[in-house]
Amino acid sequence: QNSEIKNWLSKHAETFYNTGDSIPSGHYDGLTTLSKDRQTIYLFVDGKPNGPIAIKGLKNQISRVRIVGEGSVINHQVFNKLYWSKIPGIVYIDIPEDRLDNNLTVIAVLLDKPVELFRENISVVDSNL
């Protein structure tokens, strides 16, 4: 098991070295890290997803999506983007089942520029009087 862990860590080294923050919760249902230049989001996919994984509120254009450790480029689609709205659509990434890692799959989402997320400003109502 020790060699399996070492093998996984060496294949996924880029997700741990020279990475910083994660994106705020609510944008992706799982753990994330960001590259130092903030142009790559690493999404950690635990187990076998029941369908595509989703990123909400991403303002950026996506240059490419790939599976870390094995390198294959995978497709993504954007849904619910209304051309007249400043609210971004939802990015769906379908991971082929035969490409999932036995332990933890990591998806690298390369962006056109440093990550920009749409955050709704929710104000608290002080009083209803």
Coordinates of C-alpha atoms in Angstrom, one line a residue:
Q1 CA 0.0 0.0 0.0
N2 CA 2.9 2.3 0.7
S3 CA 4.2 2.0 -2.9
E4 CA 0.6 2.7 -4.1
I5 CA 0.5 6.0 -2.1
K6 CA 4.0 7.0 -3.4
N7 CA 3.0 6.2 -7.0
W8 CA -0.2 8.3 -6.6
L9 CA 1.7 11.2 -5.1
S10 CA 4.3 11.3 -7.8
K11 CA 1.7 11.1 -10.6
H12 CA -0.3 14.0 -8.9
A13 CA 2.7 16.1 -7.7
E14 CA 1.6 19.2 -9.5
T15 CA -1.5 19.5 -7.4
F16 CA 0.5 19.8 -4.2
Y17 CA 3.6 21.8 -5.2
N18 CA 3.3 25.5 -6.0
T19 CA -0.4 25.5 -5.3
G20 CA -2.2 27.8 -3.0
D21 CA -5.7 28.5 -2.0
S22 CA -8.8 26.6 -2.9
I23 CA -11.8 28.2 -4.5
P24 CA -14.5 29.2 -2.0
S25 CA -17.1 26.6 -1.1
G26 CA -20.3 26.6 -3.1
H27 CA -18.5 26.6 -6.4
Y28 CA -17.5 22.9 -6.5
D29 CA -18.7 20.0 -4.4
G30 CA -15.3 18.8 -3.2
L31 CA -11.7 19.8 -2.4
T32 CA -9.8 22.1 -4.7
T33 CA -6.4 23.8 -5.0
L34 CA -5.3 26.6 -7.3
S35 CA -2.0 26.9 -9.1
K36 CA 0.3 29.7 -8.0
D37 CA -0.7 31.8 -11.1
R38 CA -4.4 31.1 -10.3
Q39 CA -5.0 29.9 -13.8
T40 CA -5.5 26.2 -13.1
I41 CA -8.1 24.9 -10.7
Y42 CA -7.5 21.3 -9.5
L43 CA -10.7 19.5 -8.7
F44 CA -10.4 16.4 -6.4
V45 CA -13.0 13.7 -7.4
D46 CA -13.5 11.2 -4.6
G47 CA -14.7 7.8 -5.8
K48 CA -17.0 7.4 -8.8
P49 CA -19.3 10.3 -9.6
N50 CA -23.0 9.6 -10.5
G51 CA -22.7 11.9 -13.5
P52 CA -20.7 14.9 -14.6
I53 CA -19.0 17.1 -12.0
A54 CA -20.0 20.7 -11.9
I55 CA -18.3 24.1 -11.3
K56 CA -20.7 27.0 -10.5
G57 CA -20.0 30.7 -10.9
L58 CA -16.9 30.5 -13.1
K59 CA -16.6 33.7 -15.1
N60 CA -13.5 32.5 -17.0
Q61 CA -13.3 30.8 -20.4
I62 CA -11.8 27.3 -20.1
S63 CA -8.7 26.6 -22.3
R64 CA -8.7 22.8 -21.6
V65 CA -9.6 20.2 -19.0
R66 CA -7.4 17.2 -18.4
I67 CA -7.0 14.3 -16.0
V68 CA -3.9 14.8 -13.8
G69 CA -1.5 11.9 -13.8
E70 CA -2.5 10.4 -17.1
G71 CA -2.8 13.5 -19.2
S72 CA -5.9 12.9 -21.3
V73 CA -7.9 15.9 -22.3
I74 CA -11.6 15.6 -21.5
N75 CA -14.7 17.6 -22.6
H76 CA -16.7 20.1 -20.8
Q77 CA -20.0 21.9 -21.5
V78 CA -21.6 25.1 -20.1
F79 CA -25.3 25.1 -19.4
N80 CA -27.8 27.7 -18.1
K81 CA -25.7 30.7 -19.4
L82 CA -28.1 33.5 -20.5
Y83 CA -26.4 35.9 -22.9
W84 CA -28.0 38.9 -21.3
S85 CA -27.1 38.0 -17.7
K86 CA -23.8 38.6 -15.9
I87 CA -24.3 35.3 -14.0
P88 CA -22.1 32.6 -15.5
G89 CA -23.5 29.2 -16.5
I90 CA -22.6 26.0 -14.9
V91 CA -19.6 24.0 -16.2
Y92 CA -20.2 20.3 -16.5
I93 CA -17.2 17.9 -16.9
D94 CA -17.9 14.3 -17.8
I95 CA -15.1 12.0 -16.6
P96 CA -15.0 8.7 -18.6
E97 CA -15.4 5.9 -16.0
D98 CA -12.5 4.0 -17.4
R99 CA -10.2 6.9 -16.7
L100 CA -11.1 7.3 -13.0
D101 CA -8.2 6.8 -10.5
N102 CA -8.8 3.9 -8.1
N103 CA -8.1 6.2 -5.2
L104 CA -8.7 9.8 -6.0
T105 CA -9.0 11.4 -9.4
V106 CA -7.8 14.9 -10.0
I107 CA -9.0 17.1 -12.8
A108 CA -7.0 20.2 -13.9
V109 CA -9.1 23.0 -15.4
L110 CA -6.8 25.4 -17.3
L111 CA -8.3 28.9 -17.5
D112 CA -7.8 31.8 -20.0
K113 CA -6.6 34.1 -17.1
P114 CA -6.5 34.0 -13.3
V115 CA -9.7 32.6 -11.8
E116 CA -12.6 34.9 -11.5
L117 CA -15.7 33.7 -9.7
F118 CA -19.2 35.2 -9.5
R119 CA -20.2 35.8 -5.9
E120 CA -23.7 37.0 -5.3
N121 CA -23.9 39.8 -2.7
I122 CA -26.4 38.7 -0.2
S123 CA -27.4 41.4 2.2
V124 CA -29.0 40.7 5.6
V125 CA -32.4 42.2 6.3
D126 CA -32.1 44.1 9.6
S127 CA -35.7 44.7 10.2
N128 CA -39.0 44.2 8.5
L129 CA -40.6 47.2 10.2

